[in-house]
mmCIF file of C-alpha atoms and ligand atoms in Angstrom:
data_model
loop_
_atom_site.group_PDB
_atom_site.id
_atom_site.type_symbol
_atom_site.label_atom_id
_atom_site.label_comp_id
_atom_site.label_asym_id
_atom_site.label_seq_id
_atom_site.Cartn_x
_atom_site.Cartn_y
_atom_site.Cartn_z
ATOM 1 C CA UNK A 275 -4.165 33.405 -3.757
ATOM 2 C CA UNK A 276 -7.855 34.061 -5.372
ATOM 3 C CA UNK A 277 -10.916 35.969 -3.962
ATOM 4 C CA UNK A 278 -14.597 35.996 -4.819
ATOM 5 C CA UNK A 279 -15.741 39.388 -5.717
ATOM 6 C CA UNK A 280 -19.361 40.262 -6.480
ATOM 7 C CA UNK A 281 -18.269 43.697 -7.559
ATOM 8 C CA UNK A 282 -20.075 44.604 -11.263
ATOM 9 C CA UNK A 283 -17.201 46.481 -13.231
ATOM 10 C CA UNK A 284 -18.101 45.796 -16.764
ATOM 11 C CA UNK A 285 -16.160 49.176 -18.000
ATOM 12 C CA UNK A 286 -12.783 47.608 -17.226
ATOM 13 C CA UNK A 287 -13.627 44.306 -19.048
ATOM 14 C CA UNK A 288 -14.953 46.164 -22.124
ATOM 15 C CA UNK A 289 -11.791 48.241 -22.437
ATOM 16 C CA UNK A 290 -9.437 45.208 -21.851
ATOM 17 C CA UNK A 291 -11.509 43.580 -24.755
ATOM 18 C CA UNK A 292 -10.929 46.579 -27.087
ATOM 19 C CA UNK A 293 -7.567 47.277 -25.831
ATOM 20 C CA UNK A 294 -6.516 43.470 -26.840
ATOM 21 C CA UNK A 295 -4.955 43.413 -30.311
ATOM 22 C CA UNK A 296 -2.735 40.654 -31.983
ATOM 23 C CA UNK A 297 0.467 42.351 -31.629
ATOM 24 C CA UNK A 298 3.270 41.639 -34.276
ATOM 25 C CA UNK A 299 6.054 43.751 -33.352
ATOM 26 C CA UNK A 300 6.963 44.544 -29.695
ATOM 27 C CA UNK A 301 9.094 47.530 -28.245
ATOM 28 C CA UNK A 302 12.372 46.035 -27.107
ATOM 29 C CA UNK A 303 13.214 49.251 -24.830
ATOM 30 C CA UNK A 304 9.532 48.696 -23.065
ATOM 31 C CA UNK A 305 9.788 45.761 -20.519
ATOM 32 C CA UNK A 306 7.185 44.092 -18.970
ATOM 33 C CA UNK A 307 6.990 42.786 -15.397
ATOM 34 C CA UNK A 308 7.174 38.816 -15.061
ATOM 35 C CA UNK A 309 5.566 39.041 -11.755
ATOM 36 C CA UNK A 310 2.532 40.679 -13.508
ATOM 37 C CA UNK A 311 2.623 38.021 -16.424
ATOM 38 C CA UNK A 312 2.550 35.305 -13.626
ATOM 39 C CA UNK A 313 -0.622 36.983 -11.981
ATOM 40 C CA UNK A 314 -2.429 37.225 -15.465
ATOM 41 C CA UNK A 315 -1.665 33.117 -15.566
ATOM 42 C CA UNK A 316 -3.000 32.641 -12.455
ATOM 43 C CA UNK A 317 -6.126 34.465 -13.747
ATOM 44 C CA UNK A 318 -6.355 32.482 -16.798
ATOM 45 C CA UNK A 319 -6.468 29.159 -14.540
ATOM 46 C CA UNK A 320 -9.884 30.634 -13.378
ATOM 47 C CA UNK A 321 -11.215 29.921 -16.869
ATOM 48 C CA UNK A 322 -14.219 27.778 -17.251
ATOM 49 C CA UNK A 323 -12.780 24.475 -17.978
ATOM 50 C CA UNK A 324 -14.635 21.022 -18.975
ATOM 51 C CA UNK A 325 -15.605 19.022 -15.918
ATOM 52 C CA UNK A 326 -13.244 21.228 -14.137
ATOM 53 C CA UNK A 327 -10.280 18.509 -15.183
ATOM 54 C CA UNK A 328 -7.834 21.331 -15.884
ATOM 55 C CA UNK A 329 -5.873 19.455 -18.138
ATOM 56 C CA UNK A 330 -3.755 22.351 -19.025
ATOM 57 C CA UNK A 331 -0.270 23.626 -18.123
ATOM 58 C CA UNK A 332 1.194 26.949 -18.648
ATOM 59 C CA UNK A 333 4.763 27.382 -19.586
ATOM 60 C CA UNK A 334 5.949 31.216 -18.823
ATOM 61 C CA UNK A 335 9.101 31.729 -20.853
ATOM 62 C CA UNK A 336 11.683 34.721 -19.677
ATOM 63 C CA UNK A 337 14.944 32.710 -20.530
ATOM 64 C CA UNK A 338 16.762 34.327 -23.496
ATOM 65 C CA UNK A 339 17.835 31.268 -24.965
ATOM 66 C CA UNK A 340 14.601 29.529 -24.832
ATOM 67 C CA UNK A 341 12.662 32.666 -26.303
ATOM 68 C CA UNK A 342 15.094 32.165 -29.256
ATOM 69 C CA UNK A 343 14.540 28.661 -29.853
ATOM 70 C CA UNK A 344 10.711 29.281 -29.494
ATOM 71 C CA UNK A 345 10.932 32.334 -32.063
ATOM 72 C CA UNK A 346 12.504 29.573 -34.619
ATOM 73 C CA UNK A 347 9.845 27.062 -33.725
ATOM 74 C CA UNK A 348 7.247 29.876 -34.365
ATOM 75 C CA UNK A 349 8.820 30.168 -37.834
ATOM 76 C CA UNK A 350 10.538 33.135 -37.469
ATOM 77 C CA UNK A 351 7.216 35.147 -37.164
ATOM 78 C CA UNK A 352 7.985 38.857 -35.994
ATOM 79 C CA UNK A 353 5.548 38.397 -33.031
ATOM 80 C CA UNK A 354 7.724 35.756 -31.859
ATOM 81 C CA UNK A 355 11.170 37.301 -32.560
ATOM 82 C CA UNK A 356 10.328 40.471 -31.152
ATOM 83 C CA UNK A 357 8.501 39.052 -28.168
ATOM 84 C CA UNK A 358 9.910 40.004 -24.426
ATOM 85 C CA UNK A 359 8.236 36.909 -22.985
ATOM 86 C CA UNK A 360 6.061 34.074 -23.845
ATOM 87 C CA UNK A 361 3.500 32.002 -22.823
ATOM 88 C CA UNK A 362 3.027 28.440 -24.284
ATOM 89 C CA UNK A 363 -0.408 26.676 -23.316
ATOM 90 C CA UNK A 364 -0.211 23.092 -23.057
ATOM 91 C CA UNK A 365 -2.941 20.617 -23.165
ATOM 92 C CA UNK A 366 -2.214 17.429 -20.770
ATOM 93 C CA UNK A 367 -4.905 15.045 -21.657
ATOM 94 C CA UNK A 368 -2.684 12.290 -20.333
ATOM 95 C CA UNK A 369 -3.089 13.610 -16.922
ATOM 96 C CA UNK A 370 -6.826 12.751 -16.718
ATOM 97 C CA UNK A 371 -6.195 9.795 -14.029
ATOM 98 C CA UNK A 372 -4.119 11.975 -11.770
ATOM 99 C CA UNK A 373 -6.769 14.976 -12.129
ATOM 100 C CA UNK A 374 -9.737 12.634 -11.262
ATOM 101 C CA UNK A 375 -7.870 11.357 -8.121
ATOM 102 C CA UNK A 376 -7.363 14.882 -7.000
ATOM 103 C CA UNK A 377 -10.574 15.720 -7.313
ATOM 104 C CA UNK A 378 -11.879 12.594 -5.534
ATOM 105 C CA UNK A 379 -9.523 13.346 -2.598
ATOM 106 C CA UNK A 380 -10.517 16.751 -2.481
ATOM 107 C CA UNK A 381 -14.112 15.708 -2.517
ATOM 108 C CA UNK A 382 -13.888 13.140 0.190
ATOM 109 C CA UNK A 383 -12.229 15.609 2.433
ATOM 110 C CA UNK A 384 -14.904 18.068 1.973
ATOM 111 C CA UNK A 385 -17.376 15.715 2.791
ATOM 112 C CA UNK A 386 -15.645 13.986 5.482
ATOM 113 C CA UNK A 387 -17.644 15.682 8.273
ATOM 114 C CA UNK A 388 -20.124 12.781 8.090
ATOM 115 C CA UNK A 389 -19.968 9.114 7.120
ATOM 116 C CA UNK A 390 -20.366 8.191 3.505
ATOM 117 C CA UNK A 391 -23.672 6.589 4.063
ATOM 118 C CA UNK A 392 -25.101 9.952 4.753
ATOM 119 C CA UNK A 393 -23.940 11.726 1.808
ATOM 120 C CA UNK A 394 -26.406 13.847 -0.023
ATOM 121 C CA UNK A 395 -27.667 13.131 -3.698
ATOM 122 C CA UNK A 396 -25.667 15.899 -5.049
ATOM 123 C CA UNK A 397 -22.507 14.775 -3.102
ATOM 124 C CA UNK A 398 -22.822 11.119 -4.385
ATOM 125 C CA UNK A 399 -23.204 12.169 -7.767
ATOM 126 C CA UNK A 400 -20.200 14.544 -7.711
ATOM 127 C CA UNK A 401 -18.041 11.565 -6.472
ATOM 128 C CA UNK A 402 -19.406 9.172 -8.836
ATOM 129 C CA UNK A 403 -18.601 11.655 -11.856
ATOM 130 C CA UNK A 404 -14.860 11.885 -11.085
ATOM 131 C CA UNK A 405 -14.937 8.055 -10.179
ATOM 132 C CA UNK A 406 -16.979 6.365 -13.090
ATOM 133 C CA UNK A 407 -18.156 9.074 -15.666
ATOM 134 C CA UNK A 408 -14.517 10.705 -16.204
ATOM 135 C CA UNK A 409 -12.931 7.256 -16.425
ATOM 136 C CA UNK A 410 -15.395 6.367 -19.169
ATOM 137 C CA UNK A 411 -14.920 9.668 -20.903
ATOM 138 C CA UNK A 412 -11.301 9.861 -20.906
ATOM 139 C CA UNK A 413 -10.465 6.161 -20.805
ATOM 140 C CA UNK A 414 -9.079 4.646 -24.132
ATOM 141 C CA UNK A 415 -7.011 2.017 -25.826
ATOM 142 C CA UNK A 416 -5.356 3.277 -28.938
ATOM 143 C CA UNK A 417 -8.789 4.898 -29.947
ATOM 144 C CA UNK A 418 -10.387 1.440 -29.925
ATOM 145 C CA UNK A 419 -12.362 2.173 -26.796
ATOM 146 C CA UNK A 420 -13.362 5.477 -27.839
ATOM 147 C CA UNK A 421 -15.034 3.929 -31.170
ATOM 148 C CA UNK A 422 -17.013 1.529 -28.923
ATOM 149 C CA UNK A 423 -18.426 4.372 -26.741
ATOM 150 C CA UNK A 424 -19.278 6.359 -29.763
ATOM 151 C CA UNK A 425 -21.281 3.375 -30.903
ATOM 152 C CA UNK A 426 -23.013 2.864 -27.705
ATOM 153 C CA UNK A 427 -23.755 6.753 -27.517
ATOM 154 C CA UNK A 428 -25.119 6.443 -31.239
ATOM 155 C CA UNK A 429 -27.451 3.473 -30.454
ATOM 156 C CA UNK A 430 -28.617 5.254 -26.902
ATOM 157 C CA UNK A 431 -29.245 8.576 -28.851
ATOM 158 C CA UNK A 432 -31.766 6.577 -31.000
ATOM 159 C CA UNK A 433 -34.092 6.609 -27.864
ATOM 160 C CA UNK A 434 -32.827 9.566 -25.925
ATOM 161 C CA UNK A 435 -30.741 12.590 -26.114
ATOM 162 C CA UNK A 436 -27.254 11.454 -25.156
ATOM 163 C CA UNK A 437 -23.365 12.761 -25.093
ATOM 164 C CA UNK A 438 -21.897 11.743 -28.203
ATOM 165 C CA UNK A 439 -18.443 13.368 -28.237
ATOM 166 C CA UNK A 440 -16.322 10.352 -26.976
ATOM 167 C CA UNK A 441 -14.075 9.427 -29.531
ATOM 168 C CA UNK A 442 -10.189 10.034 -28.966
ATOM 169 C CA UNK A 443 -10.470 13.019 -31.340
ATOM 170 C CA UNK A 444 -13.555 14.399 -29.754
ATOM 171 C CA UNK A 445 -11.620 14.263 -26.135
ATOM 172 C CA UNK A 446 -8.818 16.184 -27.795
ATOM 173 C CA UNK A 447 -11.187 18.756 -28.885
ATOM 174 C CA UNK A 448 -12.964 18.878 -25.257
ATOM 175 C CA UNK A 449 -9.394 19.589 -23.764
ATOM 176 C CA UNK A 450 -8.317 22.095 -26.481
ATOM 177 C CA UNK A 451 -11.689 24.210 -26.048
ATOM 178 C CA UNK A 452 -10.881 24.538 -22.270
ATOM 179 C CA UNK A 453 -7.130 25.412 -22.881
ATOM 180 C CA UNK A 454 -8.494 28.078 -25.508
ATOM 181 C CA UNK A 455 -10.317 29.693 -23.112
ATOM 182 C CA UNK A 456 -7.704 30.013 -20.537
ATOM 183 C CA UNK A 457 -5.438 31.576 -23.147
ATOM 184 C CA UNK A 458 -8.137 33.975 -23.820
ATOM 185 C CA UNK A 459 -8.444 34.647 -20.026
ATOM 186 C CA UNK A 460 -4.838 35.393 -20.060
ATOM 187 C CA UNK A 461 -4.915 37.740 -22.935
ATOM 188 C CA UNK A 462 -7.634 39.687 -21.392
ATOM 189 C CA UNK A 463 -5.818 39.818 -18.193
ATOM 190 C CA UNK A 464 -2.891 41.118 -20.067
ATOM 191 C CA UNK A 465 -4.704 43.587 -21.822
ATOM 192 C CA UNK A 466 -6.289 44.839 -18.404
ATOM 193 C CA UNK A 467 -2.544 45.664 -17.606
ATOM 194 C CA UNK A 468 -1.970 47.268 -20.944
ATOM 195 C CA UNK A 469 0.395 44.198 -21.889
ATOM 196 C CA UNK A 470 0.126 42.923 -25.249
ATOM 197 C CA UNK A 471 -0.023 39.510 -26.583
ATOM 198 C CA UNK A 472 -0.441 37.454 -29.772
ATOM 199 C CA UNK A 473 -1.689 34.072 -29.864
ATOM 200 C CA UNK A 474 -0.020 31.807 -32.403
ATOM 201 C CA UNK A 475 -0.809 28.271 -34.020
ATOM 202 C CA UNK A 476 1.829 28.829 -36.703
ATOM 203 C CA UNK A 477 4.557 27.040 -35.112
ATOM 204 C CA UNK A 478 6.349 23.593 -35.319
ATOM 205 C CA UNK A 479 4.990 21.602 -32.632
ATOM 206 C CA UNK A 480 7.820 19.363 -32.481
ATOM 207 C CA UNK A 481 10.287 21.866 -32.081
ATOM 208 C CA UNK A 482 8.027 23.895 -29.273
ATOM 209 C CA UNK A 483 7.800 20.390 -27.409
ATOM 210 C CA UNK A 484 11.452 19.864 -27.464
ATOM 211 C CA UNK A 485 12.355 23.460 -26.588
ATOM 212 C CA UNK A 486 10.208 22.944 -23.343
ATOM 213 C CA UNK A 487 11.213 19.585 -22.793
ATOM 214 C CA UNK A 488 7.403 18.392 -23.038
ATOM 215 C CA UNK A 489 6.366 14.659 -22.860
ATOM 216 C CA UNK A 490 5.208 13.133 -26.133
ATOM 217 C CA UNK A 491 1.531 12.814 -25.224
ATOM 218 C CA UNK A 492 1.143 16.477 -24.329
ATOM 219 C CA UNK A 493 -0.232 18.897 -26.886
ATOM 220 C CA UNK A 494 0.595 22.529 -27.774
ATOM 221 C CA UNK A 495 -2.639 24.412 -27.742
ATOM 222 C CA UNK A 496 -1.246 28.176 -28.359
ATOM 223 C CA UNK A 497 1.944 29.808 -28.248
ATOM 224 C CA UNK A 498 1.463 33.462 -26.808
ATOM 225 C CA UNK A 499 4.069 36.352 -27.507
ATOM 226 C CA UNK A 500 3.937 38.912 -24.862
ATOM 227 C CA UNK A 501 5.491 42.542 -24.741
ATOM 228 C CA UNK A 502 4.299 46.268 -25.150
ATOM 229 C CA UNK A 503 3.565 47.277 -28.735
ATOM 230 C CA UNK A 504 5.352 49.333 -31.218
ATOM 231 C CA UNK A 505 2.260 51.281 -33.112
ATOM 232 C CA UNK A 506 3.196 49.566 -36.152
ATOM 233 C CA UNK A 507 2.878 46.187 -34.198
ATOM 234 C CA UNK A 508 -0.846 46.380 -34.816
ATOM 235 C CA UNK A 509 -1.782 45.988 -38.392
ATOM 236 C CA UNK A 510 -4.520 48.322 -39.127
ATOM 237 C CA UNK A 511 -8.214 48.987 -37.817
ATOM 238 C CA UNK A 512 -9.851 45.661 -36.429
ATOM 239 C CA UNK A 513 -11.851 43.847 -39.160
ATOM 240 C CA UNK A 514 -14.743 41.846 -38.518
ATOM 241 C CA UNK A 515 -17.366 40.657 -40.902
ATOM 242 C CA UNK A 516 -20.679 42.171 -40.325
ATOM 243 C CA UNK A 517 -22.256 41.282 -37.274
ATOM 244 C CA UNK A 518 -25.926 40.619 -38.964
ATOM 245 C CA UNK A 519 -24.278 37.789 -40.911
ATOM 246 C CA UNK A 520 -22.927 35.727 -38.114
ATOM 247 C CA UNK A 521 -25.540 36.577 -35.207
ATOM 248 C CA UNK A 522 -28.809 34.122 -35.573
ATOM 249 C CA UNK A 523 -31.477 34.993 -33.034
ATOM 250 C CA UNK A 524 -34.029 32.308 -32.782
HETATM 251 C C1 FMN B 145 -6.046 30.025 -32.647
HETATM 252 C C2 FMN B 145 -5.216 31.388 -33.139
HETATM 253 C C3 FMN B 145 -4.073 31.248 -33.848
HETATM 254 C C4 FMN B 145 -3.496 32.421 -34.333
HETATM 255 N N1 FMN B 145 -2.178 32.225 -34.864
HETATM 256 C C5 FMN B 145 -1.407 33.407 -35.316
HETATM 257 C C6 FMN B 145 -0.213 33.282 -35.788
HETATM 258 O O1 FMN B 145 0.396 32.033 -35.828
HETATM 259 N N2 FMN B 145 0.358 34.300 -36.187
HETATM 260 C C7 FMN B 145 -0.289 35.725 -36.112
HETATM 261 O O2 FMN B 145 0.565 36.514 -36.379
HETATM 262 N N3 FMN B 145 -1.341 35.691 -35.589
HETATM 263 C C8 FMN B 145 -2.093 34.601 -35.300
HETATM 264 N N4 FMN B 145 -3.353 34.817 -34.550
HETATM 265 C C9 FMN B 145 -3.957 36.026 -34.460
HETATM 266 C C10 FMN B 145 -5.370 36.430 -35.529
HETATM 267 O O3 FMN B 145 -4.745 36.489 -36.669
HETATM 268 C C11 FMN B 145 -5.802 37.731 -34.731
HETATM 269 O O4 FMN B 145 -6.464 37.161 -33.894
HETATM 270 C C12 FMN B 145 -6.791 38.091 -35.934
HETATM 271 O O5 FMN B 145 -6.453 38.400 -37.228
HETATM 272 C C13 FMN B 145 -7.599 38.996 -35.353
HETATM 273 O O6 FMN B 145 -7.160 40.295 -34.959
HETATM 274 P P1 FMN B 145 -7.068 40.711 -33.332
HETATM 275 O O7 FMN B 145 -6.653 39.666 -32.537
HETATM 276 O O8 FMN B 145 -6.214 42.022 -33.372
HETATM 277 O O9 FMN B 145 -8.553 41.328 -33.134
HETATM 278 C C14 FMN B 145 -3.991 33.663 -33.903
HETATM 279 C C15 FMN B 145 -5.350 33.697 -33.369
HETATM 280 C C16 FMN B 145 -5.820 32.569 -32.960
HETATM 281 C C17 FMN B 145 -7.019 32.942 -32.164
#
């Protein structure tokens, strides 16, 4: 499905970055190819993500009925009501055990050419990472264990630099950061195809979950409308605050 490339083609990336705008009105007469949208989702899965845990799901919606339900759940925003298709990025932090198992199986198979007592330091570390560190980071009991880990890291932090973001709320941020990167990778991939998108956080998460029959423990990261822009669908020139005011060079 994927291939490595060493080709340096920054022009197309810059074009995609400039082309991407949040589009609020799509042209109902211009269809998009669902296969291309799917390809862009595949590209989104190549986004960097925390510990490569891939605690995400991408729901690609083309069904008219579900699109209608989602548009309502997105508070009737025009970008949702005029969308040709939608993609919902969902955080599945609850799948951490399954993901660690997948990693352990993958690594064990990868290293299986030799007995385990001959594993290199790096190989041992990789296996331990998924066997011990990930359960430590993601394991929790109603948020209580998270506070204990937080206290341990705070105490350790008095003596040496340590990782501190271990509470339930911190792990939620960790998972959403990665999902956000995947969402942006998807939108840039779409822009490279001259397809338009608009990320949305203005939605009723309960209704979105109901429309997609998502489990209670899942979290909706972003709903992304897709289509081809109408000229009036882009609300004016891009506005950004002066670069000098947000760029700090140390
Ligand atoms: C996390 C996130 C949530 C957003 N939610 C909405 C939304 O609910 N509705 C909307 O019309 N635009 C939404 N936007 C789009 C922003 O308003 C838009 O990115 C910003 O105004 C900059 O414009 P540009 O994307 O065209 O560069 C969202 C963007 C992000 C990143």
